[in-house]
Coordinates of C-alpha atoms in Angstrom, one line a residue:
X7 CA 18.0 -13.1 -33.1
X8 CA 15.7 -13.2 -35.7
X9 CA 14.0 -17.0 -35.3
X10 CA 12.9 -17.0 -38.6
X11 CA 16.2 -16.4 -40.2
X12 CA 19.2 -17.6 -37.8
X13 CA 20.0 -20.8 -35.8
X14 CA 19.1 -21.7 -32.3
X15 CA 21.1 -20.1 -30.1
X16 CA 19.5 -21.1 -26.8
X17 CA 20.5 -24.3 -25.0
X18 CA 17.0 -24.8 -23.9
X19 CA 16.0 -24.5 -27.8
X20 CA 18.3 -27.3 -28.6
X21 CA 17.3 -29.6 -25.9
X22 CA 14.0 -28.7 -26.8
X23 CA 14.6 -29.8 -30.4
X24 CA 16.4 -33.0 -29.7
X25 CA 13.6 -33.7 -27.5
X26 CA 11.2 -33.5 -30.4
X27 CA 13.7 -35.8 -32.6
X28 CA 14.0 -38.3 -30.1
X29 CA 10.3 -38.6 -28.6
X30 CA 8.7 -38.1 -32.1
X31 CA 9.0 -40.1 -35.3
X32 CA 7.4 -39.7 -39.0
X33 CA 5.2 -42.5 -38.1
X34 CA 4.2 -41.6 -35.0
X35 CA 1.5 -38.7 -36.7
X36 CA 1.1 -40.6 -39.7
X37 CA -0.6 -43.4 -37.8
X38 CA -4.4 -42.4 -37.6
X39 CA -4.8 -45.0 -35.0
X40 CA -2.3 -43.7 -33.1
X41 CA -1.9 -40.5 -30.8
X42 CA -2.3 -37.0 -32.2
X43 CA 1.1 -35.6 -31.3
X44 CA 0.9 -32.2 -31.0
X45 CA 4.1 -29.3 -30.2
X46 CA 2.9 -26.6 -28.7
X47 CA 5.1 -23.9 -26.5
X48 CA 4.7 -24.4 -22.5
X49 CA 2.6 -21.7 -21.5
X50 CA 0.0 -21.6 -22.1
X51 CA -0.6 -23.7 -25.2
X52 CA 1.0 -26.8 -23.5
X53 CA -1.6 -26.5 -20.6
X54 CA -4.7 -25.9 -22.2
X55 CA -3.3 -28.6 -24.5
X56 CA -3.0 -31.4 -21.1
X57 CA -6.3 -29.6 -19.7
X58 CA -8.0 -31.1 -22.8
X59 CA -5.9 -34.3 -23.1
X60 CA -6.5 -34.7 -18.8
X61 CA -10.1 -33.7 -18.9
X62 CA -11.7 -34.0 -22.5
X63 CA -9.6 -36.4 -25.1
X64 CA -10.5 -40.3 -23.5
X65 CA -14.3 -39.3 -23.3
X66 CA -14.0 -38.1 -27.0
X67 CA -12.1 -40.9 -28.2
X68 CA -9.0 -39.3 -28.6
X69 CA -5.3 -40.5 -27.8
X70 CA -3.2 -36.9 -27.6
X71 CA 0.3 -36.6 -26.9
X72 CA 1.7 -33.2 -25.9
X73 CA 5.4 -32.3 -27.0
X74 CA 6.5 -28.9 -25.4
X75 CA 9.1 -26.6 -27.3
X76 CA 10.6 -23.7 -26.3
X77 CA 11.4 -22.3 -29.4
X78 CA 9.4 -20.5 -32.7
X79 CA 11.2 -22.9 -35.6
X80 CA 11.0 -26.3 -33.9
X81 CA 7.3 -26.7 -34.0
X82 CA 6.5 -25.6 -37.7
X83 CA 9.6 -27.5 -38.9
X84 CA 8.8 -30.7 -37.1
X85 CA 5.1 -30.4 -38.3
X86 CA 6.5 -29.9 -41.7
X87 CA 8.4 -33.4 -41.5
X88 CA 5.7 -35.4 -39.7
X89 CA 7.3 -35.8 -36.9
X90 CA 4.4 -34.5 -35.1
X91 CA 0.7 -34.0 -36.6
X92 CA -0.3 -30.6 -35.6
X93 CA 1.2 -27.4 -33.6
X94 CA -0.3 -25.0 -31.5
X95 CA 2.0 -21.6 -30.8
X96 CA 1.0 -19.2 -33.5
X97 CA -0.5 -16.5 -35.1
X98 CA -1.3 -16.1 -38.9
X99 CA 1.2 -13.2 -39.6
X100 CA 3.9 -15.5 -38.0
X101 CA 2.8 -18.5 -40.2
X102 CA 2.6 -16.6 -43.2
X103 CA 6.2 -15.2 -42.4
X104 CA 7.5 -18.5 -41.9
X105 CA 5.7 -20.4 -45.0
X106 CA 7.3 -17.5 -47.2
X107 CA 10.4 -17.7 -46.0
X108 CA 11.0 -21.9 -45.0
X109 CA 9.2 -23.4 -48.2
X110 CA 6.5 -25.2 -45.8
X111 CA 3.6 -25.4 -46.3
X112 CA 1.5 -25.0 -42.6
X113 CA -2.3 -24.0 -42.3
X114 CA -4.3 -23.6 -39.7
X115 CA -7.3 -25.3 -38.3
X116 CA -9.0 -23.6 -35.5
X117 CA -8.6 -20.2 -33.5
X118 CA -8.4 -20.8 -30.1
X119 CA -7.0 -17.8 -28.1
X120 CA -5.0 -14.3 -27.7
X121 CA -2.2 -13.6 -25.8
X122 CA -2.2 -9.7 -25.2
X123 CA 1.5 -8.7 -25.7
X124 CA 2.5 -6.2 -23.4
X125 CA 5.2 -3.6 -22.4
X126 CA 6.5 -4.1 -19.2
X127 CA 9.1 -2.2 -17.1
X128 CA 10.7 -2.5 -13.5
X129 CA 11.9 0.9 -13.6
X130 CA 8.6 3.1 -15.0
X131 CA 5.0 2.5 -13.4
X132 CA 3.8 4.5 -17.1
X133 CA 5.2 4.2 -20.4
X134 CA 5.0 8.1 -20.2
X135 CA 7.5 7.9 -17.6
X136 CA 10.6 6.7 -19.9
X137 CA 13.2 9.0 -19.6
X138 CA 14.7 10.6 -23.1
X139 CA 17.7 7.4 -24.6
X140 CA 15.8 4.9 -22.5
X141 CA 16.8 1.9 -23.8
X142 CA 13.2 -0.6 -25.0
X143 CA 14.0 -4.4 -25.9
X144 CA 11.5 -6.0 -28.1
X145 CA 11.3 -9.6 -30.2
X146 CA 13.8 -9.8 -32.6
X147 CA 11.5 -12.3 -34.7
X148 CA 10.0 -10.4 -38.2
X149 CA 6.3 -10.4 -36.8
X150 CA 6.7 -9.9 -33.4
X151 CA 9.1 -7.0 -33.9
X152 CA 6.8 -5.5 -36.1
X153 CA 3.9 -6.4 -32.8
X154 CA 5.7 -4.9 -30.6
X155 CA 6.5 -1.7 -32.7
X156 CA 3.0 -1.3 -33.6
X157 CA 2.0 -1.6 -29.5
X158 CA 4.4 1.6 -28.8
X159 CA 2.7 3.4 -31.8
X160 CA -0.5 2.7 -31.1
X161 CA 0.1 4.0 -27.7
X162 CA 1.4 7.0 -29.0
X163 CA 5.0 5.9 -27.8
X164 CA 6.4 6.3 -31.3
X165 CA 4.7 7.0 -35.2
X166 CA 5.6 4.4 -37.5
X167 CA 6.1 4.9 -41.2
X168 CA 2.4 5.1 -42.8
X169 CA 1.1 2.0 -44.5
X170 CA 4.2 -0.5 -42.3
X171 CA 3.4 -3.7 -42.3
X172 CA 4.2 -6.8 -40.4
X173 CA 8.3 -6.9 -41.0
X174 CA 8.3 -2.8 -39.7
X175 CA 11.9 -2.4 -37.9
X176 CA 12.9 0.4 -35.7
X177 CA 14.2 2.0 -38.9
X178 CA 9.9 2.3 -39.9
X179 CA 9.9 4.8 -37.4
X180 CA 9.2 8.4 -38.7
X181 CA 8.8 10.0 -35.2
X182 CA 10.9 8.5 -31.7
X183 CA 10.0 12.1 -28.8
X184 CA 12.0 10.9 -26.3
X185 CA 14.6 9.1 -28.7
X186 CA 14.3 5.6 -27.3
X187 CA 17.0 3.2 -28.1
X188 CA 15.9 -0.5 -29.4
X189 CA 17.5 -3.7 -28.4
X190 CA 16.8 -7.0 -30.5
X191 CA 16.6 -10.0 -27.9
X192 CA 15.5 -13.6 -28.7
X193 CA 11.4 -13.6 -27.2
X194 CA 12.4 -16.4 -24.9
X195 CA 15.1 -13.8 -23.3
X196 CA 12.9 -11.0 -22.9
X197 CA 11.7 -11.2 -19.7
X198 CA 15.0 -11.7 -18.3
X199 CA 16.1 -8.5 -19.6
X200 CA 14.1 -6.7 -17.7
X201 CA 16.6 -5.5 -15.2
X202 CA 19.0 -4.5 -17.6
X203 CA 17.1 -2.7 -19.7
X204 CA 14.4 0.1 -18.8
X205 CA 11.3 -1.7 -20.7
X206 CA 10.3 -5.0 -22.6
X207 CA 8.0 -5.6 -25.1
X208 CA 7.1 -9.3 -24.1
X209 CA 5.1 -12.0 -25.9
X210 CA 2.0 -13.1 -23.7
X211 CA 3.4 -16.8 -23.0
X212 CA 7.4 -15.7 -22.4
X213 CA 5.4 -13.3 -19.6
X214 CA 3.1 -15.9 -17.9
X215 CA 5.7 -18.4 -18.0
X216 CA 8.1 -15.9 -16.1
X217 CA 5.1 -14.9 -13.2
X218 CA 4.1 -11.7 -14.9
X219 CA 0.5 -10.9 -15.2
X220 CA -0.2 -8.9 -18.4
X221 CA -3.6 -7.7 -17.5
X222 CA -2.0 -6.7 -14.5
X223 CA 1.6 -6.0 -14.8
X224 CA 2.0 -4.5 -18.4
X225 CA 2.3 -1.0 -18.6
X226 CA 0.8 -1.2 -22.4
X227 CA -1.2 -3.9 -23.4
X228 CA -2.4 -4.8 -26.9
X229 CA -6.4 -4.4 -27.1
X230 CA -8.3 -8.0 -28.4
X231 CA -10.5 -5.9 -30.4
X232 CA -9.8 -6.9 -34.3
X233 CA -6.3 -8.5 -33.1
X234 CA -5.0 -10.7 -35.7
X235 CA -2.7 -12.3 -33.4
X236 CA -4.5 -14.9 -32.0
X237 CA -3.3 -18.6 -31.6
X238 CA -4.2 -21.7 -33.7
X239 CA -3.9 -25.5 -34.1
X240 CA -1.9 -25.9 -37.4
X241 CA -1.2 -28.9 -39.5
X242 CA 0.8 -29.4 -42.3
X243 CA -1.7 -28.8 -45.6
X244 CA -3.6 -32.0 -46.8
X245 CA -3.9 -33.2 -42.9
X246 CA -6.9 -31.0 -41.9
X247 CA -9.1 -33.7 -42.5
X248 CA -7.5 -36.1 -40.1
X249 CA -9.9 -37.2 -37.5
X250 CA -7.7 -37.2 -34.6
X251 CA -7.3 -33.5 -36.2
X252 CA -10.7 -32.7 -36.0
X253 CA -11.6 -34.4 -33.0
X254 CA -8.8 -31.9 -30.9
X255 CA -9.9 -28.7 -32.7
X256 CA -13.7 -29.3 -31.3
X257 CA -12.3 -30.0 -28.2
X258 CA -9.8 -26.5 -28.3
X259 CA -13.2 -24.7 -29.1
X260 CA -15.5 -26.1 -26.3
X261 CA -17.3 -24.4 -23.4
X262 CA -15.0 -26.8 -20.7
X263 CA -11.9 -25.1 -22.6
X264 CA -13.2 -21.8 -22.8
X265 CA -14.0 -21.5 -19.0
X266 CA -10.2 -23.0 -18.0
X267 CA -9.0 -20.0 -20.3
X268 CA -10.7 -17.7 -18.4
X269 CA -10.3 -18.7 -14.7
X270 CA -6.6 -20.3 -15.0
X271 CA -5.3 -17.2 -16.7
X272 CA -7.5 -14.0 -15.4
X273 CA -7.5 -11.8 -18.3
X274 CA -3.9 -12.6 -19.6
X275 CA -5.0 -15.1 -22.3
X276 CA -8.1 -14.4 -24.3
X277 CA -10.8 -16.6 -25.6
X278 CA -10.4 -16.3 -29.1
X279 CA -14.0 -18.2 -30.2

């Protein structure tokens, strides 16, 4: 599924989305008195998220409210509509995919930190190790496709079609050795497939959040250097002023939240400031 162009089809992305209806009115983020809510994906935005609203937001003089969503449309949609003030799950090729394609109107506020994506395999120790018609699942999402195609090229894997950018498909690819076969899965379901299939290229918080360890466990891993994939607070345009706004994106850059990135997750989410 493509989440940027088809429906939910996850029952955990609909609870997640009445959740967000329910918990979450207009007023609720229009109030500047009131609590910043902010929808974020579990893992790890959701817990570096409570870390700050735990350890950080009272002393700061911030009320924060964290709404967790499992899916990629919810949060941008919901930001969109007020029924939450800010978001916290993406990367700017994402957003600008999204913007382009939904009509909204999202921009983001602070970097805060990179997920490496990684290819991960129960069947191969070494992406060399594939075996000719092996069968690779990656994100079936524009960007994250085109992330996960890039990973295997720039690892030598496959060659992409010169100049691709970030909506490349497995029809972008100009040179496939050992003829691998591509299978389009929802991100949320990719670490499931991993017995099914004979590698995954997996999103950074679908991994942690199903016990993998990408610094330790991925076969391939993306490299932080110049990644453009890094994670931001967002907020629909005109609210990047908000205090309660500006208050939370200090807080996401801090040294407090920079050292829990670093010994809660061990390598497998980056520091992005």
């Amino acid at each position: 599924m493509r989440y940027t162009t088809k429906t939910l089809t996850t029952v955990l992305a609909a609870g997640a989305l009445a959740l967000g209806a329910a918990a979450c009115s207009p007023s609720s983020s229009n109030d500047k008195n009131g609590a910043l809510v902010v929808a974020a994906s579990p893992v790890p935005h959701a817990e570096i998220l409570n870390y700050v609203k735990d350890h950080l937001a009272d002393k700061a003089g911030l009320k924060l409210e964290v709404r967790e969503f499992t899916d990629y449309n919810t949060p941008n949609l919901s930001t969109q509509d007020g029924s939450v003030g800010a978001n916290y799950f993406q990367n700017q090729p994402f957003l600008d995919d999204f913007n382009k394609k939904k009509g909204t109107d999202i921009v983001p506020v602070v970097t805060v930190h990179l997920e490496p994506l990684g290819l991960y395999s129960h069947k191969v120790k070494k992406a060399g190790e594939l075996k000719k018609g092996a069968t690779v699942a990656v994100p079936s999402d524009t960007v994250n496709e085109a992330r996960a195609l890039k990973l295997l090229d720039a690892n030598g894997v496959i060659k992409l079609k010169s100049g691709v950018g970030n909506e490349a498909t497995p029809k972008d690819i100009v040179t496939n050795p050992k003829g691998l076969k591509f299978k389009e899965l929802e991100a949320a379901q990719l670490p499931r497939s991993l017995d099914d299939v004979d590698a995954a290229v997996v999103n950074g918080n679908y991994a942690i959040e199903a016990h993998l360890k990408p610094a330790k466990d991925a076969i391939l891993i993306e490299s932080p250097k110049n990644n453009p994939y890094a994670n931001f607070l967002a907020v629909k345009k005109g609210n990047e002023d908000d205090p309660r706004v500006k208050k939370l994106a200090k807080l996401l850059t801090s040294p407090e939240v920079k050292k829990y990135i670093k010994d809660q997750y061990q390598g497998s989410v980056l520091p992005s400031f």
